[in-house]
XYZ file of C-alpha atoms in Angstrom:
451
model
C 162.793 -186.351 -35.386
C 162.686 -185.179 -31.817
C 159.543 -185.537 -29.664
C 159.293 -183.232 -26.671
C 156.662 -183.958 -24.047
C 155.364 -181.094 -21.894
C 153.643 -182.061 -18.653
C 151.173 -180.074 -16.572
C 151.106 -181.989 -13.302
C 148.077 -180.142 -11.894
C 145.834 -181.291 -14.725
C 147.847 -184.454 -15.533
C 148.045 -183.127 -19.090
C 150.625 -183.970 -21.757
C 151.227 -181.846 -24.846
C 153.831 -182.370 -27.529
C 156.222 -180.657 -29.890
C 157.472 -182.785 -32.787
C 160.593 -181.307 -34.322
C 161.789 -182.095 -37.813
C 165.519 -181.506 -37.383
C 166.246 -181.293 -41.093
C 163.451 -178.797 -41.811
C 163.764 -176.930 -38.488
C 159.969 -177.015 -38.260
C 157.715 -177.991 -35.370
C 154.230 -179.463 -35.107
C 152.441 -178.987 -31.776
C 149.764 -181.319 -30.455
C 147.223 -180.290 -27.795
C 149.139 -177.269 -26.384
C 148.247 -175.953 -22.914
C 146.915 -172.425 -22.213
C 150.302 -170.750 -21.777
C 152.050 -170.737 -25.176
C 155.425 -169.522 -23.882
C 157.013 -172.966 -23.263
C 156.400 -173.855 -26.909
C 157.854 -170.557 -28.124
C 160.885 -171.169 -25.917
C 161.303 -174.669 -27.309
C 161.107 -173.404 -30.884
C 163.655 -170.683 -30.148
C 166.019 -173.112 -28.431
C 165.982 -175.305 -31.533
C 166.050 -172.471 -34.054
C 162.825 -173.819 -35.508
C 159.448 -172.520 -36.642
C 156.059 -173.757 -35.423
C 154.199 -174.634 -38.631
C 151.124 -176.502 -37.393
C 149.017 -176.996 -34.274
C 146.811 -180.089 -34.050
C 143.967 -180.507 -31.607
C 142.951 -184.117 -31.056
C 139.520 -182.869 -29.900
C 137.993 -179.809 -28.134
C 139.315 -180.514 -24.658
C 136.994 -180.417 -21.660
C 139.585 -180.297 -18.896
C 141.912 -177.487 -19.965
C 142.017 -174.492 -22.258
C 144.294 -174.784 -25.265
C 146.425 -172.029 -26.804
C 146.032 -173.331 -30.351
C 144.360 -170.191 -31.706
C 146.803 -167.800 -30.041
C 149.803 -169.765 -31.322
C 148.381 -169.854 -34.849
C 147.781 -166.099 -34.814
C 151.259 -165.373 -33.447
C 153.255 -167.742 -35.662
C 151.133 -168.225 -38.778
C 150.897 -171.953 -38.041
C 148.016 -173.931 -39.520
C 145.456 -175.332 -37.071
C 144.344 -178.841 -37.929
C 141.279 -180.430 -36.324
C 138.551 -182.821 -37.389
C 135.901 -181.232 -39.590
C 133.373 -182.900 -37.262
C 134.329 -180.425 -34.529
C 132.762 -177.491 -36.372
C 135.383 -175.093 -35.016
C 134.622 -171.367 -35.066
C 138.186 -170.385 -36.090
C 140.012 -170.922 -39.370
C 141.382 -174.423 -39.637
C 142.361 -177.147 -42.052
C 140.275 -180.286 -41.772
C 142.315 -183.251 -40.586
C 140.399 -186.496 -40.844
C 140.950 -190.049 -42.052
C 142.761 -189.931 -45.393
C 144.315 -186.526 -44.693
C 148.084 -186.175 -44.279
C 150.829 -183.565 -44.508
C 154.602 -183.641 -44.428
C 157.200 -181.696 -42.460
C 160.750 -182.477 -43.571
C 160.979 -186.268 -43.693
C 157.991 -186.709 -41.378
C 154.449 -187.500 -42.435
C 151.496 -186.785 -40.158
C 148.242 -188.607 -40.916
C 144.909 -188.556 -39.147
C 142.807 -191.404 -37.840
C 139.239 -190.677 -36.792
C 138.967 -192.345 -33.386
C 135.577 -191.379 -31.884
C 134.606 -192.593 -28.447
C 135.849 -190.016 -25.956
C 134.091 -187.476 -28.156
C 132.543 -187.815 -31.618
C 135.257 -185.632 -33.165
C 138.348 -187.235 -31.597
C 141.299 -187.969 -33.844
C 144.635 -189.712 -33.338
C 147.740 -188.678 -35.247
C 150.254 -191.171 -36.647
C 153.743 -189.865 -37.397
C 155.854 -191.821 -39.857
C 159.379 -191.302 -41.129
C 160.410 -192.522 -44.563
C 157.361 -194.760 -44.744
C 157.655 -196.348 -41.290
C 155.168 -195.540 -38.526
C 157.081 -194.258 -35.499
C 154.564 -192.762 -33.052
C 150.875 -192.194 -32.482
C 149.404 -189.315 -30.488
C 146.195 -190.688 -29.095
C 144.627 -187.689 -27.355
C 141.990 -188.956 -24.930
C 141.307 -192.165 -26.872
C 144.063 -194.494 -25.655
C 145.870 -193.820 -22.392
C 148.648 -195.842 -20.805
C 146.790 -198.595 -18.982
C 143.321 -197.226 -19.718
C 141.142 -195.596 -22.358
C 139.266 -192.307 -22.425
C 135.870 -191.917 -20.885
C 132.900 -190.954 -23.042
C 130.339 -188.236 -22.407
C 132.283 -185.365 -20.858
C 130.393 -182.721 -22.762
C 126.938 -184.215 -22.533
C 124.035 -182.766 -20.583
C 122.328 -184.961 -18.040
C 119.133 -185.384 -20.071
C 120.463 -187.738 -22.733
C 123.679 -188.760 -21.023
C 123.034 -192.487 -20.720
C 122.136 -193.124 -24.337
C 124.918 -190.902 -25.620
C 127.521 -192.445 -23.352
C 126.673 -195.942 -24.548
C 126.868 -194.876 -28.175
C 130.260 -193.274 -27.622
C 131.497 -196.282 -25.657
C 130.655 -198.519 -28.608
C 132.546 -196.166 -30.907
C 135.514 -196.311 -28.534
C 135.518 -200.110 -28.744
C 135.865 -199.984 -32.524
C 138.316 -197.053 -32.607
C 140.691 -198.992 -30.396
C 140.358 -202.307 -32.180
C 139.985 -201.147 -35.786
C 142.298 -198.111 -35.831
C 144.938 -198.240 -33.090
C 145.548 -201.905 -32.256
C 146.404 -202.770 -35.897
C 149.369 -200.362 -35.817
C 152.814 -201.965 -35.633
C 153.752 -203.063 -32.118
C 156.844 -200.838 -32.087
C 154.825 -197.635 -32.586
C 155.242 -195.333 -29.591
C 152.045 -194.255 -27.831
C 151.790 -190.690 -26.548
C 148.498 -189.856 -24.762
C 147.124 -186.457 -23.730
C 146.840 -187.418 -20.062
C 148.520 -189.395 -17.299
C 147.596 -190.607 -13.822
C 145.330 -188.222 -11.933
C 143.268 -187.093 -14.909
C 139.476 -187.176 -14.690
C 139.341 -188.170 -18.367
C 139.839 -191.838 -17.406
C 139.677 -193.929 -14.247
C 142.815 -196.099 -14.054
C 145.585 -194.307 -15.910
C 149.144 -195.502 -15.413
C 151.858 -193.275 -13.978
C 153.917 -193.854 -17.143
C 154.072 -191.097 -19.743
C 154.536 -193.164 -22.905
C 154.267 -196.739 -24.106
C 154.100 -198.815 -27.280
C 151.219 -200.413 -29.110
C 152.633 -203.856 -28.231
C 152.897 -203.047 -24.528
C 149.364 -201.667 -24.424
C 147.948 -204.699 -26.239
C 149.679 -206.854 -23.626
C 149.013 -204.860 -20.469
C 146.073 -202.489 -20.978
C 143.015 -204.212 -19.486
C 140.662 -202.382 -21.844
C 142.466 -203.887 -24.858
C 142.074 -207.494 -23.751
C 139.625 -209.804 -25.506
C 136.197 -208.375 -24.703
C 132.919 -208.370 -26.560
C 131.500 -204.963 -27.408
C 128.883 -205.423 -24.717
C 131.452 -206.369 -22.074
C 133.654 -203.414 -23.043
C 130.805 -200.901 -22.829
C 129.691 -202.184 -19.446
C 133.201 -202.030 -18.038
C 134.004 -198.624 -19.533
C 130.900 -196.937 -18.151
C 131.173 -198.357 -14.632
C 132.615 -196.238 -11.814
C 133.852 -193.325 -13.898
C 134.926 -190.286 -11.849
C 132.693 -187.242 -11.504
C 132.426 -184.563 -14.184
C 133.544 -181.133 -12.953
C 131.292 -178.145 -13.542
C 133.772 -176.460 -15.889
C 134.120 -179.222 -18.479
C 131.318 -178.157 -20.821
C 132.482 -174.537 -20.570
C 135.997 -175.461 -21.669
C 134.737 -177.479 -24.631
C 132.867 -174.400 -25.873
C 135.870 -172.152 -25.203
C 138.225 -174.446 -27.102
C 135.794 -174.775 -29.982
C 135.756 -170.977 -30.302
C 139.428 -170.423 -29.407
C 140.481 -168.836 -26.112
C 141.644 -165.228 -25.699
C 145.413 -164.651 -25.579
C 146.903 -165.887 -22.320
C 149.054 -163.046 -20.960
C 146.635 -160.160 -21.667
C 143.795 -162.155 -20.149
C 145.799 -162.870 -16.999
C 146.875 -159.243 -16.717
C 143.286 -158.030 -16.977
C 142.403 -159.661 -13.663
C 141.848 -156.844 -11.148
C 144.413 -156.898 -8.336
C 142.792 -155.306 -5.274
C 144.584 -153.717 -2.351
C 144.720 -155.717 0.862
C 141.773 -154.813 3.049
C 139.513 -153.818 0.175
C 135.845 -154.084 1.117
C 134.329 -156.822 -0.999
C 130.939 -156.511 -2.640
C 128.281 -158.347 -0.667
C 126.740 -161.396 -2.266
C 129.753 -162.249 -4.423
C 131.384 -165.614 -3.784
C 134.790 -165.540 -2.079
C 137.305 -168.305 -2.816
C 139.787 -168.161 0.051
C 142.908 -170.186 -0.758
C 144.788 -169.701 2.509
C 145.821 -172.702 4.636
C 142.829 -174.187 6.458
C 144.148 -173.328 9.921
C 144.322 -169.623 9.010
C 140.946 -169.757 7.301
C 139.251 -171.236 10.367
C 140.581 -168.433 12.564
C 138.754 -165.825 10.509
C 137.396 -165.290 7.016
C 134.694 -163.556 5.049
C 131.293 -164.915 5.940
C 130.279 -167.452 3.275
C 133.779 -167.918 1.845
C 134.852 -171.317 0.468
C 138.268 -172.572 1.522
C 139.847 -174.100 -1.607
C 143.462 -174.251 -0.525
C 146.404 -173.607 -2.782
C 147.593 -177.055 -3.788
C 148.476 -179.381 -6.617
C 144.885 -179.819 -7.805
C 143.569 -176.309 -7.056
C 142.276 -175.653 -10.569
C 140.413 -178.963 -10.721
C 138.628 -178.332 -7.430
C 137.910 -174.702 -8.281
C 136.235 -175.832 -11.498
C 134.402 -178.625 -9.697
C 132.944 -176.484 -6.906
C 132.427 -173.171 -8.716
C 130.372 -173.122 -11.899
C 131.373 -171.136 -15.004
C 128.385 -168.820 -14.563
C 129.659 -167.491 -11.189
C 132.046 -164.644 -10.573
C 134.203 -164.709 -7.453
C 136.880 -162.965 -5.436
C 140.183 -164.798 -5.143
C 142.046 -164.471 -1.807
C 145.623 -165.716 -1.269
C 148.134 -165.724 1.571
C 150.792 -163.700 -0.296
C 151.520 -162.001 -3.615
C 153.505 -164.836 -5.196
C 150.783 -167.345 -4.365
C 148.117 -165.019 -5.732
C 149.875 -164.721 -9.091
C 150.366 -168.483 -9.239
C 146.685 -169.053 -8.516
C 145.573 -166.599 -11.198
C 147.683 -168.555 -13.708
C 146.169 -171.820 -12.510
C 142.711 -170.309 -12.831
C 143.513 -169.327 -16.424
C 144.382 -172.935 -17.262
C 140.670 -173.759 -17.065
C 139.545 -170.424 -18.526
C 138.186 -169.036 -15.257
C 140.344 -165.888 -15.088
C 137.492 -163.913 -16.633
C 135.293 -164.904 -13.673
C 137.603 -163.316 -11.076
C 135.921 -160.141 -9.846
C 139.028 -159.190 -7.925
C 142.157 -160.838 -6.534
C 143.786 -159.837 -3.272
C 146.167 -160.878 -0.524
C 145.398 -161.290 3.156
C 142.234 -161.490 5.186
C 139.586 -159.109 3.848
C 137.363 -159.850 6.856
C 137.392 -162.067 9.935
C 133.662 -162.155 10.623
C 133.386 -165.918 10.455
C 135.381 -168.577 12.292
C 135.227 -172.353 12.557
C 135.716 -174.378 15.757
C 138.702 -176.646 16.323
C 137.729 -180.304 16.498
C 138.315 -182.505 19.542
C 139.377 -185.660 17.686
C 139.579 -187.844 20.810
C 136.061 -186.900 21.857
C 134.902 -187.861 18.353
C 136.869 -191.103 18.463
C 135.215 -192.100 21.753
C 131.658 -191.131 20.772
C 131.182 -190.979 16.990
C 127.469 -191.642 17.472
C 127.130 -188.145 18.889
C 127.897 -186.592 15.491
C 126.423 -186.492 11.999
C 129.302 -187.686 9.821
C 129.457 -186.460 6.234
C 131.846 -188.245 3.874
C 132.570 -185.968 0.900
C 134.712 -188.451 -1.016
C 133.487 -189.794 -4.340
C 130.821 -192.502 -4.242
C 133.287 -195.231 -5.210
C 135.702 -194.192 -2.446
C 132.858 -194.254 0.064
C 131.750 -197.689 -1.187
C 135.186 -199.292 -1.406
C 136.726 -197.895 1.779
C 133.975 -197.179 4.320
C 135.332 -195.368 7.358
C 132.355 -194.647 9.612
C 129.156 -196.671 9.915
C 126.099 -194.658 8.982
C 127.970 -191.770 7.427
C 126.218 -189.670 4.804
C 128.008 -189.559 1.445
C 127.734 -186.311 -0.522
C 130.707 -185.921 -2.910
C 132.399 -182.517 -2.730
C 131.407 -181.452 -6.287
C 127.737 -181.873 -5.274
C 127.962 -180.419 -1.778
C 126.878 -176.850 -2.482
C 123.705 -178.130 -4.101
C 122.992 -180.880 -1.532
C 124.146 -179.520 1.843
C 120.537 -179.078 2.963
C 120.212 -182.890 3.009
C 122.450 -182.992 6.106
C 120.521 -183.465 9.394
C 121.240 -180.668 11.872
C 120.303 -182.299 15.177
C 123.947 -183.028 16.088
C 127.316 -181.422 15.404
C 128.367 -182.197 11.820
C 131.775 -183.744 11.100
C 133.050 -183.482 7.525
C 135.796 -185.780 6.259
C 137.501 -186.833 3.045
C 140.554 -189.062 2.535
C 143.414 -186.729 3.413
C 142.159 -183.366 4.658
C 142.330 -181.216 1.524
C 138.766 -181.688 0.339
C 137.282 -181.545 3.844
C 138.632 -178.010 4.287
C 136.530 -176.930 1.318
C 133.620 -179.151 2.287
C 133.380 -177.988 5.895
C 133.438 -174.343 4.777
C 130.560 -175.046 2.375
C 128.506 -176.870 5.014
C 129.147 -174.214 7.677
C 127.739 -171.558 5.362
C 124.788 -173.696 4.322
C 123.766 -174.678 7.869
C 123.967 -171.548 10.044
C 123.550 -172.285 13.748
C 124.912 -175.833 13.383
C 128.348 -176.730 14.733
C 130.415 -177.866 11.726
C 133.756 -179.582 12.320
C 136.540 -180.541 9.906
C 138.177 -183.889 10.661
C 140.976 -182.712 8.362
C 144.193 -184.767 8.339
C 143.146 -186.624 11.491
C 141.058 -188.812 9.177
C 144.261 -190.706 8.412
C 144.258 -192.160 11.919
C 140.925 -193.840 11.135
C 141.818 -195.462 7.823
C 144.126 -198.001 6.213
C 147.378 -196.787 4.662
C 146.132 -197.465 1.124
C 143.256 -195.028 1.531
C 145.382 -192.089 2.669
C 145.431 -189.946 -0.441
């Protein structure tokens, strides 16, 4: 047996190929949107992909399970509780299949979602590894509720949290301590709050070091699990539905995005996502554009600021960056929302002023300070007395709450989010001077907060 882990750093996502060397057959678990790396792996090992397993209908990325099944003839296995729209073989507690000398069996482990499963792989009767999806992470466990609407969120989250308590203790913790643990996410994922930077572990190590596996009552576990979870991006529910139906093929969908010539006049009233560096953006951009810079978490912030019901133009500094950003956009299923993609500066109607940091440092009381970090960041690491906290994912909807009697200073923790935030506020509050503290925020904070 050979286990290959594929990592998408932008989404902190792990997927897996399990190769039976004697059978030359591969089982994939939770594949990402682009199927090519898995095809390449199969070709390199002269093996055939025979099954694709989804641990649940993911909220944070689009899977290529349907495309891979249609291209290779592989069987898709998911929980029957998912109610998938595509052809699949139910894979729930009591179900198992073999590939060469390997046996794959399902454990129903609800908690992150009602239809979550974990997959135990054994060889010649001995359990070797468990693929835990978003149930058990290294150093943490999955959060509940990612697909729920606000109306019944509290009750549903508590119910799922209770299920998580029992899934961990009744299904996963009883496995042999030597069993390797392979989760679907690592540090940086929004599917948990304290994930380790490690990419694998063992049941014994998690029972020893994972704080959510220590001796807790159900009530204590639920309270701790639901406290201080990160925000839920706008795109999460959309991706659950897309994965439940099965996404369109990756390459054709990416190629269908309209590439526009530089200088093309953009249709009025359509959102513009300008990904150029913030210094270039501030010197001139389309009026109303949002500055979501190319960066390691671009797709997460795009899907947190822009809802799945909006179409938008995508603007990049150069051709290579534009193509990279279209691929990143496809990872969350947003490529269909791109009205047109182009390079350069389609207009320079709007500008943003450069901030005098020393003036601000001497007289912060002369400004309205807006902290767009998450609520827990604002609470745990306050930077400016009296600042107004509106987290970036909520800023488009709440910018009108900002008083306009003074110049407005927008800050985050490192300068990336404030570029987006200041562009949103400047559009929402015409006539008000809006300033981006940008990376200068680091000179106001402790070293531990500079991220």
